[in-house]
mmCIF file of C-alpha atoms and ligand atoms in Angstrom:
data_model
loop_
_atom_site.group_PDB
_atom_site.id
_atom_site.type_symbol
_atom_site.label_atom_id
_atom_site.label_comp_id
_atom_site.label_asym_id
_atom_site.label_seq_id
_atom_site.Cartn_x
_atom_site.Cartn_y
_atom_site.Cartn_z
ATOM 1 C CA MET A 758 31.934 -107.730 146.187
ATOM 2 C CA GLU A 759 32.589 -107.464 142.531
ATOM 3 C CA PHE A 760 35.471 -109.850 142.996
ATOM 4 C CA CYS A 761 33.817 -112.619 144.942
ATOM 5 C CA CYS A 762 32.472 -114.089 141.745
ATOM 6 C CA ARG A 763 35.515 -113.541 139.650
ATOM 7 C CA ARG A 764 37.493 -115.800 141.946
ATOM 8 C CA ASN A 765 35.178 -118.609 140.910
ATOM 9 C CA PHE A 766 35.793 -117.791 137.298
ATOM 10 C CA LEU A 767 39.458 -117.979 138.042
ATOM 11 C CA VAL A 768 39.192 -121.443 139.524
ATOM 12 C CA GLU A 769 37.031 -122.645 136.646
ATOM 13 C CA GLY A 770 39.420 -121.096 134.158
ATOM 14 C CA VAL A 771 42.418 -122.807 135.683
ATOM 15 C CA LEU A 772 40.598 -126.172 135.773
ATOM 16 C CA LEU A 773 39.551 -125.785 132.170
ATOM 17 C CA TYR A 774 43.086 -124.913 131.245
ATOM 18 C CA LEU A 775 44.408 -127.989 133.018
ATOM 19 C CA LEU A 776 41.866 -130.219 131.281
ATOM 20 C CA LEU A 777 42.560 -128.782 127.863
ATOM 21 C CA ASN A 778 46.279 -129.035 128.260
ATOM 22 C CA GLY A 779 46.167 -132.498 129.726
ATOM 23 C CA VAL A 780 47.305 -133.141 133.252
ATOM 24 C CA ALA A 781 49.732 -135.562 131.601
ATOM 25 C CA ASN A 782 51.866 -132.505 131.121
ATOM 26 C CA ALA A 783 52.962 -133.351 134.669
ATOM 27 C CA SER A 784 54.113 -130.015 136.044
ATOM 28 C CA ILE A 785 51.735 -127.075 135.921
ATOM 29 C CA ASN A 786 53.222 -124.352 133.806
ATOM 30 C CA LYS A 787 52.916 -121.149 135.786
ATOM 31 C CA HIS A 788 54.064 -119.032 132.857
ATOM 32 C CA PRO A 789 52.479 -120.296 129.666
ATOM 33 C CA CYS A 790 53.100 -116.914 128.016
ATOM 34 C CA ASP A 791 56.807 -117.259 128.645
ATOM 35 C CA PHE A 792 57.262 -113.496 128.460
ATOM 36 C CA PRO A 793 60.843 -112.870 127.350
ATOM 37 C CA ALA A 794 60.782 -109.199 128.413
ATOM 38 C CA ILE A 795 58.907 -106.548 130.379
ATOM 39 C CA PHE A 796 58.593 -102.958 129.218
ATOM 40 C CA ASN A 797 57.389 -100.830 132.101
ATOM 41 C CA PHE A 798 55.945 -97.311 132.109
ATOM 42 C CA GLY A 799 55.029 -95.313 135.180
ATOM 43 C CA ASP A 800 55.938 -93.142 138.140
ATOM 44 C CA SER A 801 57.849 -93.737 141.376
ATOM 45 C CA ASN A 802 55.608 -96.689 142.214
ATOM 46 C CA SER A 803 57.654 -98.621 139.635
ATOM 47 C CA ASP A 804 60.801 -96.506 139.175
ATOM 48 C CA THR A 805 63.856 -98.774 139.477
ATOM 49 C CA GLY A 806 66.364 -95.956 139.016
ATOM 50 C CA GLY A 807 65.206 -93.602 136.248
ATOM 51 C CA TRP A 808 64.856 -90.495 138.389
ATOM 52 C CA SER A 809 68.085 -91.338 140.211
ATOM 53 C CA ALA A 810 69.930 -91.619 136.876
ATOM 54 C CA ALA A 811 68.613 -88.257 135.715
ATOM 55 C CA PHE A 812 68.692 -86.212 138.904
ATOM 56 C CA GLY A 813 70.883 -88.012 141.458
ATOM 57 C CA GLN A 814 70.560 -91.073 143.661
ATOM 58 C CA ALA A 815 67.870 -91.477 146.254
ATOM 59 C CA GLY A 816 70.331 -91.921 149.147
ATOM 60 C CA PRO A 817 70.356 -94.137 152.234
ATOM 61 C CA PRO A 818 68.380 -95.611 153.903
ATOM 62 C CA HIS A 819 66.566 -96.334 150.625
ATOM 63 C CA GLY A 820 67.237 -99.896 149.511
ATOM 64 C CA GLU A 821 68.601 -101.038 152.880
ATOM 65 C CA SER A 822 66.333 -104.057 153.457
ATOM 66 C CA TYR A 823 67.039 -105.893 150.230
ATOM 67 C CA PHE A 824 69.777 -104.208 148.207
ATOM 68 C CA HIS A 825 71.805 -103.148 151.274
ATOM 69 C CA GLY A 826 72.153 -99.668 149.832
ATOM 70 C CA PRO A 827 70.496 -97.223 147.455
ATOM 71 C CA ALA A 828 69.129 -98.972 144.359
ATOM 72 C CA GLY A 829 67.265 -96.193 142.590
ATOM 73 C CA ARG A 830 64.024 -97.144 144.277
ATOM 74 C CA TYR A 831 61.914 -95.095 146.693
ATOM 75 C CA CYS A 832 61.577 -98.005 149.072
ATOM 76 C CA ASP A 833 63.592 -100.004 151.571
ATOM 77 C CA GLY A 834 63.674 -102.853 149.048
ATOM 78 C CA ARG A 835 61.760 -104.259 146.107
ATOM 79 C CA LEU A 836 58.794 -102.710 144.325
ATOM 80 C CA VAL A 837 55.759 -104.492 142.902
ATOM 81 C CA ILE A 838 57.435 -104.404 139.452
ATOM 82 C CA ASP A 839 60.469 -106.208 140.950
ATOM 83 C CA PHE A 840 58.241 -108.974 142.315
ATOM 84 C CA ILE A 841 56.529 -109.192 138.921
ATOM 85 C CA ALA A 842 59.878 -109.595 137.155
ATOM 86 C CA GLN A 843 61.026 -112.237 139.656
ATOM 87 C CA SER A 844 57.774 -114.163 139.385
ATOM 88 C CA LEU A 845 58.159 -114.346 135.606
ATOM 89 C CA GLY A 846 61.717 -115.605 135.997
ATOM 90 C CA LEU A 847 63.220 -112.379 134.666
ATOM 91 C CA PRO A 848 65.941 -110.148 136.127
ATOM 92 C CA PHE A 849 65.123 -106.766 137.681
ATOM 93 C CA LEU A 850 64.452 -104.149 135.021
ATOM 94 C CA SER A 851 67.220 -101.715 134.193
ATOM 95 C CA PRO A 852 66.105 -98.098 133.966
ATOM 96 C CA PHE A 853 66.224 -96.914 130.360
ATOM 97 C CA LEU A 854 67.957 -93.724 131.521
ATOM 98 C CA ASP A 855 70.794 -95.474 133.340
ATOM 99 C CA ALA A 856 73.959 -95.484 131.233
ATOM 100 C CA LEU A 857 76.059 -97.635 133.539
ATOM 101 C CA GLY A 858 75.495 -101.279 134.373
ATOM 102 C CA SER A 859 72.220 -101.570 132.500
ATOM 103 C CA ASN A 860 71.209 -104.739 130.701
ATOM 104 C CA PHE A 861 68.069 -104.639 128.577
ATOM 105 C CA THR A 862 68.092 -108.270 127.446
ATOM 106 C CA HIS A 863 64.811 -108.882 129.270
ATOM 107 C CA GLY A 864 63.212 -105.476 128.952
ATOM 108 C CA ALA A 865 63.535 -101.889 130.055
ATOM 109 C CA ASN A 866 61.964 -99.595 132.581
ATOM 110 C CA PHE A 867 60.833 -96.180 131.380
ATOM 111 C CA ALA A 868 59.140 -95.227 134.673
ATOM 112 C CA THR A 869 60.507 -92.297 136.635
ATOM 113 C CA ALA A 870 59.447 -90.766 139.920
ATOM 114 C CA GLY A 871 56.987 -87.904 139.714
ATOM 115 C CA SER A 872 55.835 -88.801 136.213
ATOM 116 C CA THR A 873 52.378 -87.886 135.043
ATOM 117 C CA ILE A 874 50.349 -89.117 132.092
ATOM 118 C CA ARG A 875 49.980 -85.554 130.852
ATOM 119 C CA PRO A 876 53.078 -83.621 129.764
ATOM 120 C CA LEU A 877 54.885 -81.291 132.129
ATOM 121 C CA HIS A 878 53.379 -78.124 130.653
ATOM 122 C CA GLN A 879 49.967 -79.429 131.733
ATOM 123 C CA SER A 880 50.832 -80.877 135.141
ATOM 124 C CA GLY A 881 53.328 -82.483 137.447
ATOM 125 C CA VAL A 882 57.007 -82.147 138.282
ATOM 126 C CA SER A 883 58.732 -84.659 136.022
ATOM 127 C CA PRO A 884 59.771 -84.027 132.420
ATOM 128 C CA PHE A 885 59.406 -87.785 131.778
ATOM 129 C CA SER A 886 55.654 -87.873 131.307
ATOM 130 C CA LEU A 887 54.048 -90.902 129.686
ATOM 131 C CA ASN A 888 54.310 -89.504 126.156
ATOM 132 C CA VAL A 889 58.043 -88.916 126.700
ATOM 133 C CA GLN A 890 58.407 -92.457 128.065
ATOM 134 C CA TRP A 891 56.758 -93.617 124.852
ATOM 135 C CA TYR A 892 59.199 -91.557 122.705
ATOM 136 C CA GLN A 893 62.033 -93.216 124.595
ATOM 137 C CA PHE A 894 60.561 -96.677 124.127
ATOM 138 C CA SER A 895 59.852 -96.096 120.471
ATOM 139 C CA ASP A 896 63.392 -94.924 119.763
ATOM 140 C CA PHE A 897 64.805 -97.807 121.811
ATOM 141 C CA HIS A 898 62.724 -100.269 119.765
ATOM 142 C CA ARG A 899 63.755 -98.759 116.431
ATOM 143 C CA ARG A 900 67.433 -98.663 117.339
ATOM 144 C CA VAL A 901 67.471 -102.254 118.580
ATOM 145 C CA GLN A 902 66.050 -103.236 115.180
ATOM 146 C CA THR A 903 68.519 -101.247 113.098
ATOM 147 C CA ILE A 904 71.584 -102.093 115.170
ATOM 148 C CA LEU A 905 70.837 -105.815 115.372
ATOM 149 C CA ASP A 906 70.018 -105.877 111.660
ATOM 150 C CA LYS A 907 73.282 -104.341 110.557
ATOM 151 C CA THR A 908 76.210 -103.578 112.669
ATOM 152 C CA ASP A 909 76.488 -105.873 115.633
ATOM 153 C CA GLU A 910 79.160 -108.192 114.298
ATOM 154 C CA ASP A 911 80.912 -108.698 117.615
ATOM 155 C CA GLY A 912 77.604 -109.115 119.442
ATOM 156 C CA VAL A 913 78.086 -106.272 121.926
ATOM 157 C CA VAL A 914 74.559 -104.926 121.559
ATOM 158 C CA LYS A 915 73.142 -108.425 121.324
ATOM 159 C CA LYS A 916 74.474 -109.087 124.838
ATOM 160 C CA MET A 917 72.390 -106.295 126.320
ATOM 161 C CA ALA A 918 69.413 -105.702 124.035
ATOM 162 C CA PRO A 919 66.174 -107.638 123.706
ATOM 163 C CA LYS A 920 65.681 -109.760 120.607
ATOM 164 C CA VAL A 921 63.695 -108.039 117.880
ATOM 165 C CA GLU A 922 60.844 -110.545 118.251
ATOM 166 C CA ASP A 923 60.665 -109.983 122.029
ATOM 167 C CA PHE A 924 58.910 -106.652 121.516
ATOM 168 C CA ALA A 925 55.809 -108.441 120.260
ATOM 169 C CA ARG A 926 56.039 -111.200 122.879
ATOM 170 C CA GLY A 927 56.863 -108.940 125.835
ATOM 171 C CA LEU A 928 54.597 -107.794 128.649
ATOM 172 C CA TYR A 929 53.850 -104.053 128.709
ATOM 173 C CA THR A 930 53.147 -102.882 132.256
ATOM 174 C CA PHE A 931 51.737 -99.539 133.437
ATOM 175 C CA ASP A 932 51.325 -97.859 136.821
ATOM 176 C CA ILE A 933 50.712 -94.157 136.314
ATOM 177 C CA GLY A 934 48.083 -91.502 137.008
ATOM 178 C CA GLN A 935 48.426 -90.745 140.714
ATOM 179 C CA ASN A 936 50.608 -87.686 140.088
ATOM 180 C CA ASP A 937 48.207 -86.243 137.531
ATOM 181 C CA LEU A 938 45.593 -86.100 140.284
ATOM 182 C CA THR A 939 47.833 -84.890 143.127
ATOM 183 C CA ALA A 940 49.426 -82.244 140.867
ATOM 184 C CA GLY A 941 46.033 -80.595 140.511
ATOM 185 C CA LEU A 942 45.304 -80.820 144.226
ATOM 186 C CA PHE A 943 48.720 -79.407 145.125
ATOM 187 C CA GLN A 944 47.941 -76.414 142.923
ATOM 188 C CA ASN A 945 44.929 -75.968 145.214
ATOM 189 C CA LEU A 946 42.372 -76.987 142.609
ATOM 190 C CA THR A 947 39.227 -78.448 144.131
ATOM 191 C CA VAL A 948 38.446 -82.141 143.742
ATOM 192 C CA ASP A 949 35.715 -81.195 141.256
ATOM 193 C CA GLU A 950 38.152 -79.112 139.219
ATOM 194 C CA VAL A 951 40.616 -82.013 139.095
ATOM 195 C CA LYS A 952 37.788 -84.334 138.040
ATOM 196 C CA GLU A 953 37.224 -82.136 135.003
ATOM 197 C CA SER A 954 40.717 -82.976 133.786
ATOM 198 C CA VAL A 955 40.274 -86.756 134.083
ATOM 199 C CA PRO A 956 38.823 -87.335 130.570
ATOM 200 C CA ASP A 957 41.874 -85.607 129.095
ATOM 201 C CA ILE A 958 44.244 -87.615 131.328
ATOM 202 C CA VAL A 959 42.768 -91.003 130.388
ATOM 203 C CA GLY A 960 42.528 -89.845 126.753
ATOM 204 C CA GLN A 961 46.279 -89.275 126.669
ATOM 205 C CA PHE A 962 46.832 -92.655 128.318
ATOM 206 C CA LYS A 963 44.748 -94.268 125.587
ATOM 207 C CA THR A 964 46.838 -92.611 122.874
ATOM 208 C CA VAL A 965 50.038 -94.124 124.243
ATOM 209 C CA ILE A 966 48.575 -97.641 124.452
ATOM 210 C CA LYS A 967 47.484 -97.331 120.817
ATOM 211 C CA GLU A 968 50.962 -96.194 119.784
ATOM 212 C CA ILE A 969 52.584 -99.168 121.495
ATOM 213 C CA TYR A 970 50.068 -101.492 119.854
ATOM 214 C CA ASP A 971 50.874 -99.965 116.462
ATOM 215 C CA ASP A 972 54.523 -100.610 117.293
ATOM 216 C CA GLY A 973 53.718 -104.300 117.826
ATOM 217 C CA GLY A 974 52.949 -104.548 121.569
ATOM 218 C CA ARG A 975 50.197 -107.074 122.348
ATOM 219 C CA SER A 976 50.090 -107.922 126.072
ATOM 220 C CA PHE A 977 49.228 -105.086 128.434
ATOM 221 C CA TRP A 978 49.041 -105.209 132.243
ATOM 222 C CA ILE A 979 47.571 -101.978 133.587
ATOM 223 C CA HIS A 980 47.432 -101.044 137.277
ATOM 224 C CA ASN A 981 44.823 -98.546 138.364
ATOM 225 C CA THR A 982 45.773 -95.841 140.836
ATOM 226 C CA GLY A 983 45.939 -96.338 144.601
ATOM 227 C CA PRO A 984 44.093 -94.691 147.514
ATOM 228 C CA PHE A 985 46.487 -91.742 147.731
ATOM 229 C CA GLY A 986 44.106 -90.100 150.223
ATOM 230 C CA CYS A 987 45.639 -92.481 152.802
ATOM 231 C CA LEU A 988 49.253 -91.424 152.218
ATOM 232 C CA PRO A 989 51.060 -89.130 154.692
ATOM 233 C CA TYR A 990 52.264 -86.660 152.023
ATOM 234 C CA VAL A 991 48.624 -85.923 151.303
ATOM 235 C CA LEU A 992 47.276 -86.305 154.860
ATOM 236 C CA ASP A 993 49.825 -83.844 156.188
ATOM 237 C CA ARG A 994 48.536 -80.952 154.056
ATOM 238 C CA GLN A 995 47.145 -78.030 155.977
ATOM 239 C CA LEU A 996 44.253 -77.668 153.562
ATOM 240 C CA ILE A 997 42.642 -80.911 154.756
ATOM 241 C CA THR A 998 39.638 -80.281 156.999
ATOM 242 C CA ALA A 999 38.379 -82.649 159.702
ATOM 243 C CA GLY A 1000 35.171 -83.242 157.748
ATOM 244 C CA GLN A 1001 37.147 -84.726 154.847
ATOM 245 C CA VAL A 1002 38.780 -87.423 156.976
ATOM 246 C CA ASP A 1003 37.007 -90.783 157.052
ATOM 247 C CA LYS A 1004 36.850 -93.357 159.853
ATOM 248 C CA HIS A 1005 40.125 -94.917 158.709
ATOM 249 C CA GLY A 1006 41.906 -91.547 158.873
ATOM 250 C CA CYS A 1007 42.095 -91.177 155.076
ATOM 251 C CA VAL A 1008 40.938 -88.174 153.041
ATOM 252 C CA GLY A 1009 37.654 -89.450 151.644
ATOM 253 C CA PRO A 1010 37.228 -86.997 148.747
ATOM 254 C CA TYR A 1011 40.785 -87.721 147.533
ATOM 255 C CA ASN A 1012 40.166 -91.459 147.491
ATOM 256 C CA GLU A 1013 36.886 -90.778 145.745
ATOM 257 C CA LEU A 1014 38.860 -88.852 143.108
ATOM 258 C CA ALA A 1015 41.183 -91.850 142.701
ATOM 259 C CA ARG A 1016 38.152 -94.111 142.195
ATOM 260 C CA TYR A 1017 36.668 -91.644 139.708
ATOM 261 C CA PHE A 1018 39.903 -91.782 137.708
ATOM 262 C CA ASN A 1019 39.964 -95.585 137.959
ATOM 263 C CA HIS A 1020 36.414 -95.841 136.699
ATOM 264 C CA GLN A 1021 37.291 -93.814 133.610
ATOM 265 C CA LEU A 1022 40.532 -95.741 133.162
ATOM 266 C CA LYS A 1023 38.559 -98.984 133.173
ATOM 267 C CA GLU A 1024 36.137 -97.629 130.571
ATOM 268 C CA THR A 1025 39.105 -96.569 128.482
ATOM 269 C CA VAL A 1026 40.520 -100.091 128.702
ATOM 270 C CA ASP A 1027 37.160 -101.462 127.508
ATOM 271 C CA GLN A 1028 37.290 -99.109 124.503
ATOM 272 C CA LEU A 1029 40.866 -100.115 123.756
ATOM 273 C CA ARG A 1030 39.876 -103.787 123.707
ATOM 274 C CA GLU A 1031 37.338 -102.934 121.037
ATOM 275 C CA HIS A 1032 39.722 -100.838 118.974
ATOM 276 C CA LEU A 1033 42.758 -103.114 119.246
ATOM 277 C CA PRO A 1034 41.541 -106.602 118.332
ATOM 278 C CA LYS A 1035 44.882 -108.363 118.812
ATOM 279 C CA ALA A 1036 45.629 -106.774 122.185
ATOM 280 C CA VAL A 1037 45.245 -108.661 125.453
ATOM 281 C CA ILE A 1038 44.680 -106.046 128.126
ATOM 282 C CA THR A 1039 44.467 -106.866 131.828
ATOM 283 C CA TYR A 1040 43.172 -104.145 134.147
ATOM 284 C CA VAL A 1041 44.420 -104.633 137.703
ATOM 285 C CA ASP A 1042 42.536 -103.156 140.660
ATOM 286 C CA VAL A 1043 45.526 -102.232 142.787
ATOM 287 C CA TYR A 1044 43.351 -99.626 144.540
ATOM 288 C CA SER A 1045 41.252 -102.250 146.324
ATOM 289 C CA VAL A 1046 44.320 -104.203 147.387
ATOM 290 C CA LYS A 1047 46.118 -101.173 148.823
ATOM 291 C CA TYR A 1048 42.952 -99.917 150.501
ATOM 292 C CA ALA A 1049 42.341 -103.292 152.163
ATOM 293 C CA LEU A 1050 45.936 -103.365 153.365
ATOM 294 C CA ILE A 1051 45.758 -99.887 154.904
ATOM 295 C CA THR A 1052 42.303 -100.197 156.454
ATOM 296 C CA LYS A 1053 42.786 -103.737 157.810
ATOM 297 C CA ALA A 1054 46.489 -103.493 158.552
ATOM 298 C CA THR A 1055 46.518 -105.467 161.794
ATOM 299 C CA ARG A 1056 44.605 -108.354 160.252
ATOM 300 C CA TYR A 1057 47.445 -108.701 157.753
ATOM 301 C CA GLY A 1058 50.255 -108.361 160.295
ATOM 302 C CA PHE A 1059 51.082 -104.695 159.844
ATOM 303 C CA VAL A 1060 51.013 -101.739 162.270
ATOM 304 C CA HIS A 1061 50.510 -97.941 162.046
ATOM 305 C CA PRO A 1062 49.183 -97.888 158.467
ATOM 306 C CA LEU A 1063 49.198 -94.089 158.253
ATOM 307 C CA ARG A 1064 52.664 -93.502 159.694
ATOM 308 C CA THR A 1065 55.878 -93.530 157.709
ATOM 309 C CA CYS A 1066 58.725 -95.844 158.532
ATOM 310 C CA CYS A 1067 61.334 -93.446 157.179
ATOM 311 C CA GLY A 1068 60.320 -89.964 158.222
ATOM 312 C CA HIS A 1069 60.483 -87.395 160.955
ATOM 313 C CA GLY A 1070 57.966 -85.927 163.370
ATOM 314 C CA GLY A 1071 54.295 -85.144 163.535
ATOM 315 C CA LYS A 1072 51.219 -87.276 163.609
ATOM 316 C CA TYR A 1073 52.277 -89.278 160.565
ATOM 317 C CA ASN A 1074 56.027 -89.305 161.230
ATOM 318 C CA TYR A 1075 56.251 -87.198 158.103
ATOM 319 C CA ASN A 1076 57.665 -83.775 157.418
ATOM 320 C CA MET A 1077 57.834 -82.634 153.827
ATOM 321 C CA ASN A 1078 60.875 -80.467 154.581
ATOM 322 C CA ILE A 1079 62.826 -83.237 156.331
ATOM 323 C CA GLY A 1080 62.280 -86.297 154.191
ATOM 324 C CA CYS A 1081 63.515 -89.878 154.269
ATOM 325 C CA GLY A 1082 67.309 -89.844 154.006
ATOM 326 C CA GLY A 1083 67.564 -86.198 155.118
ATOM 327 C CA LYS A 1084 69.467 -84.970 158.146
ATOM 328 C CA VAL A 1085 67.993 -83.764 161.395
ATOM 329 C CA LYS A 1086 69.730 -82.357 164.476
ATOM 330 C CA VAL A 1087 69.017 -84.257 167.686
ATOM 331 C CA ASN A 1088 70.897 -83.075 170.812
ATOM 332 C CA GLY A 1089 73.357 -81.281 168.557
ATOM 333 C CA GLU A 1090 74.045 -84.401 166.515
ATOM 334 C CA ASP A 1091 73.177 -84.961 162.861
ATOM 335 C CA ILE A 1092 70.875 -87.965 162.591
ATOM 336 C CA LEU A 1093 69.848 -89.643 159.359
ATOM 337 C CA VAL A 1094 66.066 -89.556 158.941
ATOM 338 C CA GLY A 1095 64.924 -93.151 158.725
ATOM 339 C CA LYS A 1096 67.427 -94.651 161.131
ATOM 340 C CA ALA A 1097 64.641 -94.812 163.674
ATOM 341 C CA CYS A 1098 62.547 -97.297 161.770
ATOM 342 C CA ASP A 1099 63.999 -100.597 162.804
ATOM 343 C CA ASP A 1100 61.298 -102.916 161.547
ATOM 344 C CA PRO A 1101 60.127 -102.024 158.048
ATOM 345 C CA THR A 1102 58.666 -105.534 157.700
ATOM 346 C CA VAL A 1103 55.618 -104.546 159.781
ATOM 347 C CA MET A 1104 55.191 -101.056 158.321
ATOM 348 C CA ILE A 1105 53.152 -100.234 155.218
ATOM 349 C CA ASN A 1106 54.332 -96.760 154.375
ATOM 350 C CA TRP A 1107 57.993 -96.172 153.692
ATOM 351 C CA ASP A 1108 58.585 -92.442 153.234
ATOM 352 C CA GLY A 1109 55.193 -90.749 153.184
ATOM 353 C CA VAL A 1110 54.601 -91.351 149.487
ATOM 354 C CA HIS A 1111 55.711 -94.927 148.805
ATOM 355 C CA TYR A 1112 55.122 -98.375 150.231
ATOM 356 C CA THR A 1113 57.627 -100.587 152.056
ATOM 357 C CA GLU A 1114 58.998 -103.736 150.474
ATOM 358 C CA ALA A 1115 56.841 -105.791 152.865
ATOM 359 C CA ALA A 1116 53.727 -103.951 151.689
ATOM 360 C CA ASN A 1117 54.762 -104.256 148.035
ATOM 361 C CA LYS A 1118 55.220 -107.998 148.477
ATOM 362 C CA TRP A 1119 51.781 -108.284 150.060
ATOM 363 C CA ILE A 1120 50.208 -106.243 147.249
ATOM 364 C CA PHE A 1121 51.976 -108.358 144.631
ATOM 365 C CA ASP A 1122 50.781 -111.578 146.284
ATOM 366 C CA GLN A 1123 47.171 -110.400 145.940
ATOM 367 C CA ILE A 1124 47.351 -109.333 142.282
ATOM 368 C CA VAL A 1125 49.564 -112.045 140.766
ATOM 369 C CA SER A 1126 46.791 -114.640 140.649
ATOM 370 C CA GLY A 1127 44.382 -112.408 138.747
ATOM 371 C CA SER A 1128 41.894 -112.216 141.660
ATOM 372 C CA PHE A 1129 41.824 -108.428 141.333
ATOM 373 C CA SER A 1130 42.033 -108.258 137.554
ATOM 374 C CA ASP A 1131 39.564 -107.770 134.763
ATOM 375 C CA PRO A 1132 39.542 -110.288 133.169
ATOM 376 C CA PRO A 1133 40.764 -112.446 136.100
ATOM 377 C CA THR A 1134 43.939 -113.543 134.364
ATOM 378 C CA PRO A 1135 47.015 -114.577 136.370
ATOM 379 C CA ILE A 1136 50.057 -112.640 135.250
ATOM 380 C CA GLY A 1137 51.714 -115.669 133.646
ATOM 381 C CA PHE A 1138 48.673 -116.001 131.356
ATOM 382 C CA ALA A 1139 48.356 -112.319 130.438
ATOM 383 C CA CYS A 1140 49.077 -112.934 126.735
ATOM 384 C CA ARG A 1141 45.880 -114.945 126.278
ATOM 385 C CA LYS A 1142 42.354 -113.709 125.810
ATOM 386 C CA GLN A 1143 41.117 -116.964 127.333
ATOM 387 C CA TYR A 1144 43.116 -119.318 129.421
HETATM 388 C C1 LIG B 1547 72.723 -109.373 130.118
HETATM 389 O O1 LIG B 1547 71.863 -110.353 130.672
HETATM 390 C C2 LIG B 1547 71.786 -111.518 129.896
HETATM 391 C C3 LIG B 1547 70.698 -112.417 130.458
HETATM 392 O O2 LIG B 1547 70.487 -112.259 131.811
HETATM 393 C C4 LIG B 1547 73.147 -112.208 129.859
HETATM 394 O O3 LIG B 1547 73.085 -113.380 129.074
HETATM 395 C C5 LIG B 1547 74.147 -111.214 129.222
HETATM 396 O O4 LIG B 1547 75.432 -111.770 129.220
HETATM 397 C C6 LIG B 1547 74.147 -109.915 129.991
HETATM 398 N N1 LIG B 1547 74.965 -108.940 129.268
HETATM 399 C C7 LIG B 1547 76.050 -108.375 129.765
HETATM 400 C C8 LIG B 1547 76.728 -107.392 128.877
HETATM 401 O O5 LIG B 1547 76.443 -108.628 130.883
HETATM 402 C C1 LIG B 1548 47.569 -73.488 148.511
HETATM 403 O O1 LIG B 1548 46.961 -73.028 149.682
HETATM 404 C C2 LIG B 1548 47.834 -72.979 150.817
HETATM 405 C C3 LIG B 1548 47.022 -72.663 152.061
HETATM 406 O O2 LIG B 1548 46.119 -71.631 151.832
HETATM 407 C C4 LIG B 1548 48.937 -71.951 150.533
HETATM 408 O O3 LIG B 1548 49.835 -71.889 151.609
HETATM 409 C C5 LIG B 1548 49.681 -72.387 149.278
HETATM 410 O O4 LIG B 1548 50.649 -71.422 148.907
HETATM 411 C C6 LIG B 1548 48.723 -72.580 148.104
HETATM 412 N N1 LIG B 1548 49.447 -73.189 147.006
HETATM 413 C C7 LIG B 1548 49.362 -72.735 145.739
HETATM 414 C C8 LIG B 1548 50.158 -73.476 144.718
HETATM 415 O O5 LIG B 1548 48.665 -71.809 145.425
#
């Protein structure tokens, strides 16, 4: 409902933009910001190979639909961040942690699977929490400056590092928070107990945005967290009682927790806009997009929204002990888990935790125009307070 009216704003905004810029300028520029680079921070929703570089490749059948083999992503193909990069005319982001074959000319990806906003001693499973991702970014930024200033006579670094000025002109993207919430639940905290930690979680998020701003970052594109109460790795837990499951088959209180976090994240973004006058911050309601996709799957051409494509057994085709890419014995033969899913283009869930490429594409198509953003800025305009 909230968004019905924003769409009108969007249309008016685009018309105004066209008028101001003169339609004489024959072709409509989809990317007036001309972002030269993307710096991404997050968890597995946008990990393009960080976890794989640190702890070993996510094996087949990951990557099969698009990359024809493992590509460091927990997906059969591209992630939302990949579609964002493509739409801005930029190459896929290299993971900061990947020593081989990386090229950071157009940005870097600091996201790794399992990452939380809060550091590992407070929650989660990944050492690369958001503050660590910021340390990595900050050091990367400083070293690009010093190396390009002094020593790069033969241009080796220049061929794979962003330009110094691209740090101010780049787009800073974020998709993180889900694991902070699930980490608490998986330690058997109640939803109310996890809620108590949310102010601290969003507070630490705020600190990192301020640090990046102080470092010169100006354009921020922030995804809220998805309806993880609809994901098999959560649904499959024995602790879930029938009374917690809603008419769509999702765990209502868990989705309510996600919305509670999102509400505080949005308030935090409002505060940041006040504190950081030169920042342009776009808050993107990915939750509503993912929830619509899962609860109205057939309308959008998808089937079995709560079942994994790459999994094994049970109501959700998910077994936490025999995951996507694992081996299972069938009639005495070792079978690769995931072989059975022959049409990932109609499935939403890939492996119990992550979305398929088809779902990611659908999600991207909804958010790129700004229809689900506050303010309703299309991604190509996300460097401007008004467009
Ligand atoms: C990295 O990518 C840029 C732009 O896509 C390209 O110009 C450059 O040659 C690449 N660097 C290396 C070392 O391949
Ligand atoms: C959470 O509760 C379940 C079911 O009672 C139990 O099996 C599991 O060990 C508990 N987990 C933790 C981290 O305490």
